[in-house]
Coordinates of C-alpha atoms in Angstrom, one line a residue:
M12 CA -66.6 -7.1 52.8
A13 CA -63.6 -9.3 53.8
S14 CA -62.1 -6.4 55.7
S15 CA -65.2 -5.9 57.7
V16 CA -65.3 -9.6 58.7
I17 CA -61.6 -9.5 59.6
L18 CA -62.1 -6.4 61.8
I19 CA -64.9 -8.1 63.7
I20 CA -63.0 -11.4 64.1
A21 CA -59.8 -9.6 65.3
A22 CA -61.8 -7.5 67.8
L23 CA -63.5 -10.7 69.2
L24 CA -60.1 -12.5 69.4
D25 CA -58.5 -9.7 71.3
Y26 CA -61.5 -9.3 73.6
C27 CA -61.9 -13.0 74.3
I28 CA -58.4 -14.4 74.1
G29 CA -55.9 -11.5 74.0
D30 CA -52.3 -12.6 73.8
P31 CA -52.1 -16.2 75.2
W32 CA -49.0 -16.8 77.3
G33 CA -46.3 -18.7 75.4
W34 CA -47.8 -18.1 71.9
P35 CA -45.6 -16.4 69.3
H36 CA -46.3 -12.7 68.9
P37 CA -45.1 -10.2 66.2
V38 CA -43.8 -7.9 68.9
Q39 CA -41.5 -10.7 70.1
F40 CA -39.9 -11.0 66.7
M41 CA -39.7 -7.2 66.5
G42 CA -38.1 -7.0 69.9
G43 CA -35.5 -9.7 69.0
I44 CA -34.5 -7.8 65.8
I45 CA -34.3 -4.5 67.7
S46 CA -32.1 -6.1 70.4
R47 CA -29.7 -7.6 67.9
L48 CA -29.4 -4.5 65.7
T49 CA -29.1 -2.3 68.8
K50 CA -26.1 -4.3 70.1
I51 CA -24.4 -4.1 66.7
F52 CA -25.0 -0.4 66.2
T53 CA -23.9 0.6 69.7
S54 CA -20.7 -1.3 69.3
V55 CA -19.7 0.1 65.9
S56 CA -21.3 3.6 66.2
L57 CA -19.0 5.6 68.5
N58 CA -20.1 9.2 67.9
P59 CA -23.5 11.0 68.0
L60 CA -23.8 11.5 64.3
T61 CA -23.2 7.9 63.3
Q62 CA -25.5 6.8 66.1
R63 CA -28.3 9.1 64.8
I64 CA -27.8 7.7 61.3
A65 CA -27.9 4.1 62.7
G66 CA -31.1 5.0 64.6
I67 CA -32.7 6.2 61.4
F68 CA -31.7 3.0 59.6
L69 CA -32.9 0.9 62.5
A70 CA -36.3 2.5 62.6
L71 CA -37.0 2.6 58.9
T72 CA -35.8 -1.0 58.4
L73 CA -38.1 -2.4 61.1
I74 CA -41.1 -0.2 60.3
I75 CA -41.0 -0.6 56.5
G76 CA -39.9 -4.2 56.8
S77 CA -42.8 -5.1 59.1
G78 CA -45.3 -3.6 56.8
C79 CA -43.9 -5.1 53.6
I80 CA -43.2 -8.6 55.0
S81 CA -46.7 -8.8 56.5
W82 CA -48.3 -7.7 53.2
L83 CA -46.3 -10.3 51.3
I84 CA -47.1 -13.1 53.7
I85 CA -50.8 -12.3 53.6
E86 CA -50.8 -12.1 49.8
I87 CA -49.2 -15.5 49.5
A88 CA -51.7 -17.0 52.0
K89 CA -54.6 -15.5 50.0
K90 CA -53.4 -16.9 46.7
W91 CA -52.8 -20.3 48.3
Y92 CA -56.1 -20.5 50.1
P93 CA -58.3 -17.4 50.6
L94 CA -59.7 -18.5 53.9
W95 CA -56.1 -18.9 55.3
G96 CA -55.5 -15.3 54.3
I97 CA -58.6 -14.2 56.2
A98 CA -57.6 -16.2 59.3
L99 CA -54.0 -15.0 59.2
E100 CA -55.1 -11.3 58.8
S101 CA -57.5 -11.7 61.7
I102 CA -54.9 -13.2 64.0
L103 CA -52.2 -10.6 63.0
L104 CA -54.7 -7.7 63.5
A105 CA -55.8 -9.1 66.9
S106 CA -52.1 -9.1 67.9
C107 CA -51.9 -5.4 67.2
F108 CA -54.7 -4.7 69.8
A109 CA -53.8 -4.7 73.5
F110 CA -57.2 -4.2 75.2
K111 CA -57.3 -7.6 76.8
S112 CA -53.7 -7.2 77.9
L113 CA -54.5 -3.9 79.5
R114 CA -57.4 -5.3 81.4
T115 CA -55.5 -8.4 82.5
A116 CA -52.6 -6.3 83.7
A117 CA -54.9 -3.9 85.7
E118 CA -56.8 -6.8 87.3
A119 CA -53.5 -8.6 88.2
V120 CA -52.5 -5.6 90.3
L121 CA -56.0 -4.7 91.7
E122 CA -56.8 -8.3 92.9
P123 CA -54.1 -8.4 95.7
L124 CA -54.5 -4.7 96.4
I125 CA -58.2 -5.1 97.1
A126 CA -57.4 -8.1 99.2
G127 CA -55.0 -6.0 101.3
N128 CA -51.8 -7.5 100.1
I129 CA -50.1 -4.3 99.1
A130 CA -46.6 -5.9 98.9
S131 CA -47.8 -8.3 96.2
A132 CA -49.5 -5.5 94.3
R133 CA -46.3 -3.5 94.3
Q134 CA -44.4 -6.5 93.0
I135 CA -46.9 -7.3 90.2
L136 CA -47.1 -3.6 89.3
S137 CA -43.3 -3.5 88.7
N138 CA -43.8 -5.9 85.8
Y139 CA -45.8 -3.2 84.0
V140 CA -44.3 0.2 84.8
G141 CA -40.9 1.6 84.8
R142 CA -41.2 3.6 88.1
D143 CA -40.0 2.4 91.4
T144 CA -42.8 0.5 93.2
Q145 CA -41.3 -0.7 96.4
Q146 CA -42.5 2.1 98.5
L147 CA -45.8 3.1 96.8
S148 CA -48.9 3.6 98.9
E149 CA -52.3 2.3 97.9
P150 CA -53.4 5.6 96.3
E151 CA -50.0 5.7 94.4
I152 CA -50.5 2.2 93.1
L153 CA -54.0 3.0 91.9
R154 CA -52.7 6.1 90.2
A155 CA -49.9 4.1 88.5
V156 CA -52.5 1.5 87.2
L157 CA -54.8 4.2 85.9
E158 CA -52.0 6.1 84.2
T159 CA -50.8 2.9 82.5
V160 CA -54.3 2.0 81.4
T161 CA -55.1 5.5 80.0
E162 CA -51.7 6.1 78.4
N163 CA -51.7 2.8 76.6
A164 CA -55.3 3.1 75.5
T165 CA -54.1 5.3 72.6
D166 CA -50.9 3.5 71.4
G167 CA -52.0 0.0 72.4
V168 CA -55.6 0.0 71.2
M169 CA -56.9 3.0 69.3
A170 CA -53.8 3.9 67.1
P171 CA -53.4 0.4 65.7
L172 CA -57.1 0.4 64.9
F173 CA -56.8 3.8 63.2
Y174 CA -53.9 2.6 61.0
A175 CA -55.7 -0.6 60.1
I176 CA -58.7 1.4 59.0
I177 CA -56.5 3.7 56.9
G178 CA -54.9 0.7 55.3
A179 CA -58.2 -0.9 54.5
C180 CA -59.2 2.2 52.6
V181 CA -56.1 2.1 50.4
P182 CA -56.7 -0.3 47.4
G183 CA -54.3 -3.2 47.4
L184 CA -52.9 -2.5 50.9
G185 CA -55.2 -4.1 53.4
L186 CA -55.7 -3.9 57.2
I187 CA -52.4 -5.3 58.4
P188 CA -49.3 -3.5 56.9
L189 CA -49.9 -0.1 58.4
A190 CA -51.1 -1.5 61.7
L191 CA -48.0 -3.7 62.1
A192 CA -45.8 -0.9 60.9
Y193 CA -47.2 1.3 63.7
K194 CA -46.8 -1.6 66.1
A195 CA -43.1 -1.7 65.1
S196 CA -42.8 2.0 65.7
S197 CA -44.4 1.7 69.1
T198 CA -42.1 -1.2 70.0
L199 CA -39.0 0.8 68.9
D200 CA -40.1 3.7 71.1
S201 CA -40.5 1.4 74.1
M202 CA -37.2 -0.3 73.7
V203 CA -34.8 2.5 72.4
G204 CA -36.7 5.8 72.6
Y205 CA -35.0 7.1 75.7
R206 CA -32.9 10.1 76.4
Q207 CA -30.5 8.2 78.6
A208 CA -27.4 6.4 77.3
P209 CA -26.9 4.3 75.3
Y210 CA -30.0 5.3 73.5
T211 CA -29.7 9.1 73.6
Y212 CA -28.8 9.3 69.9
L213 CA -29.6 5.9 68.6
G214 CA -33.3 6.1 69.7
W215 CA -34.1 9.8 69.0
F216 CA -35.5 9.1 65.5
S217 CA -37.7 6.3 66.8
A218 CA -39.1 8.4 69.6
R219 CA -39.9 11.4 67.4
L220 CA -41.4 9.2 64.7
E221 CA -43.7 7.4 67.2
D222 CA -44.8 10.8 68.5
Y223 CA -45.8 12.0 65.0
L224 CA -47.5 8.7 64.1
T225 CA -49.5 8.8 67.4
W226 CA -50.5 12.5 67.2
L227 CA -53.6 12.2 65.0
P228 CA -55.1 9.0 66.5
C229 CA -54.5 10.4 70.0
R230 CA -56.4 13.6 69.3
L231 CA -59.2 11.7 67.6
T232 CA -59.3 9.4 70.6
V233 CA -59.6 12.4 73.0
I234 CA -62.4 13.9 70.9
T235 CA -64.2 10.6 70.9
L236 CA -63.9 10.2 74.6
A237 CA -65.0 13.7 75.1
L238 CA -68.2 13.1 73.1
L239 CA -68.8 9.8 74.9
S240 CA -68.6 11.7 78.2
R241 CA -71.4 14.0 77.2
K242 CA -69.4 17.0 78.4
P243 CA -67.0 17.5 75.5
L244 CA -66.3 21.2 76.1
D245 CA -65.3 20.6 79.8
V246 CA -63.0 17.7 78.8
W247 CA -61.4 19.7 76.0
R248 CA -60.9 22.7 78.2
I249 CA -59.1 20.6 80.9
C250 CA -57.0 18.9 78.2
C251 CA -56.0 22.3 76.8
R252 CA -55.2 23.5 80.3
D253 CA -53.2 20.6 81.6
A254 CA -52.2 18.2 78.8
V255 CA -50.0 20.8 77.0
K256 CA -47.8 20.9 80.1
D257 CA -46.8 17.3 79.7
P258 CA -43.4 16.7 77.9
S259 CA -45.0 14.0 75.8
P260 CA -47.1 15.3 73.0
N261 CA -49.5 12.4 73.3
S262 CA -49.6 10.5 76.7
G263 CA -50.5 13.7 78.5
W264 CA -53.5 14.2 76.3
S265 CA -54.6 10.6 76.6
E266 CA -54.3 10.5 80.4
C267 CA -55.8 14.0 80.8
A268 CA -59.0 13.1 78.8
Y269 CA -59.7 10.2 81.1
A270 CA -58.8 12.3 84.2
A271 CA -61.3 15.0 83.1
I272 CA -64.1 12.5 82.5
L273 CA -63.5 10.6 85.8
G274 CA -63.0 13.7 87.9
V275 CA -59.6 12.5 89.2
Q276 CA -56.1 13.8 89.1
M277 CA -53.1 12.0 87.6
G278 CA -49.5 13.0 87.4
G279 CA -47.2 14.1 90.2
T280 CA -43.8 12.9 91.3
N281 CA -42.6 9.4 90.3
W282 CA -39.3 7.8 91.3
Y283 CA -37.0 6.0 88.8
G284 CA -33.9 4.3 90.0
G285 CA -34.2 6.3 93.3
L286 CA -34.4 9.6 91.5
P287 CA -37.5 11.8 91.5
R288 CA -39.1 12.7 88.2
P289 CA -42.0 15.2 88.6
K290 CA -44.8 15.2 86.0
P291 CA -47.5 17.9 85.6
L292 CA -50.8 17.3 87.3
L293 CA -53.6 16.3 84.9
G294 CA -57.2 17.0 85.8
D295 CA -58.9 18.1 89.0
A296 CA -58.9 16.0 92.1
I297 CA -62.7 16.0 92.6
H298 CA -62.7 12.3 93.4
P299 CA -60.0 9.9 94.6
I300 CA -58.8 7.2 92.2
T301 CA -60.4 3.9 93.1
P302 CA -60.6 0.5 91.4
N303 CA -64.0 1.7 90.0
S304 CA -62.1 4.6 88.3
I305 CA -59.9 2.1 86.5
E306 CA -62.9 -0.1 85.6
T307 CA -64.6 2.9 84.1
A308 CA -61.5 3.9 82.2
L309 CA -61.4 0.4 80.6
L310 CA -65.1 0.6 79.7
L311 CA -64.5 4.0 78.1
T312 CA -61.7 2.6 76.0
R313 CA -64.0 -0.3 75.0
Y314 CA -66.8 2.0 74.0
C315 CA -64.4 4.2 72.0
F316 CA -63.0 1.1 70.2
L317 CA -66.4 -0.2 69.4
L318 CA -67.5 3.2 68.1
W319 CA -64.5 3.4 65.7
L320 CA -65.0 -0.2 64.7
G321 CA -68.7 0.4 63.9
I322 CA -67.8 3.5 61.8
A323 CA -65.0 1.7 60.0
I324 CA -67.3 -1.3 59.1
A325 CA -70.0 1.1 57.8
L326 CA -67.4 3.1 55.8
L327 CA -65.9 -0.1 54.3
L328 CA -69.4 -1.4 53.3
I329 CA -70.2 2.0 51.7
L330 CA -67.0 1.8 49.7
V331 CA -67.8 -1.8 48.6
Y332 CA -71.3 -1.1 47.4
K333 CA -70.8 2.4 46.1

């Protein structure tokens, strides 16, 4: 029963409040630890083998540590005062969800773009994407926003919920440890999971592990979205045709599912540091990408999240009263 209540409170906190600016966030602590350890490892690990070993140590330390420390803190809070434990779990779980942050980021770019201030839209977009934004046209800005919203729908919203549900079904574990452990993996991937130096060898394990941890929740998200679209066979067919071409085993599937539902096309050539990086085209360009496309994508993510949330609560109540 407590897990169901925590899930509802966490979902409401993320939807209504999100991540208030200036408030401490678990990812900030994770990022600080990653930065410090990365500096140490890159200075003392001078060859590929030692850097790979250091990368494994870095990933396992942060991921397992995040799960274990969060479990210990929550258990202490529960024994001290049970309501504090529920409040702490709700806040920590809400911090694992990024739906409000995704919506806020999209709206921050769309507002000046709709008003005709393309220069401001480019500048704001640069805070959220790694690609060069200085020369992007309006359609390219819209594509960048939609790709960001749809890629992060899986690792920023659905995957943390998936691991929270799994943790709640394990006796004695609870909602938070696996969700925060996944969040640690995602943070590692975003900070060191690159093929470029100095992370080529140090970040390889983090990148691979995040791919594996996201694989199942990504496919379940695609299936859920396909069912919500009421044209599941068409969505799955387009994903099998296009998503497999993407070098990422997950982001291509997530983006392609939305592209298939919306009847738009994502992918193409992006520029990073002045260098072109082509990506496979995902979906069919039946319609142009518009602000309404992005709003619909956000709504689909919300419906998918709420569906999983409802199923999880029903499952937990069944386990309690079985």
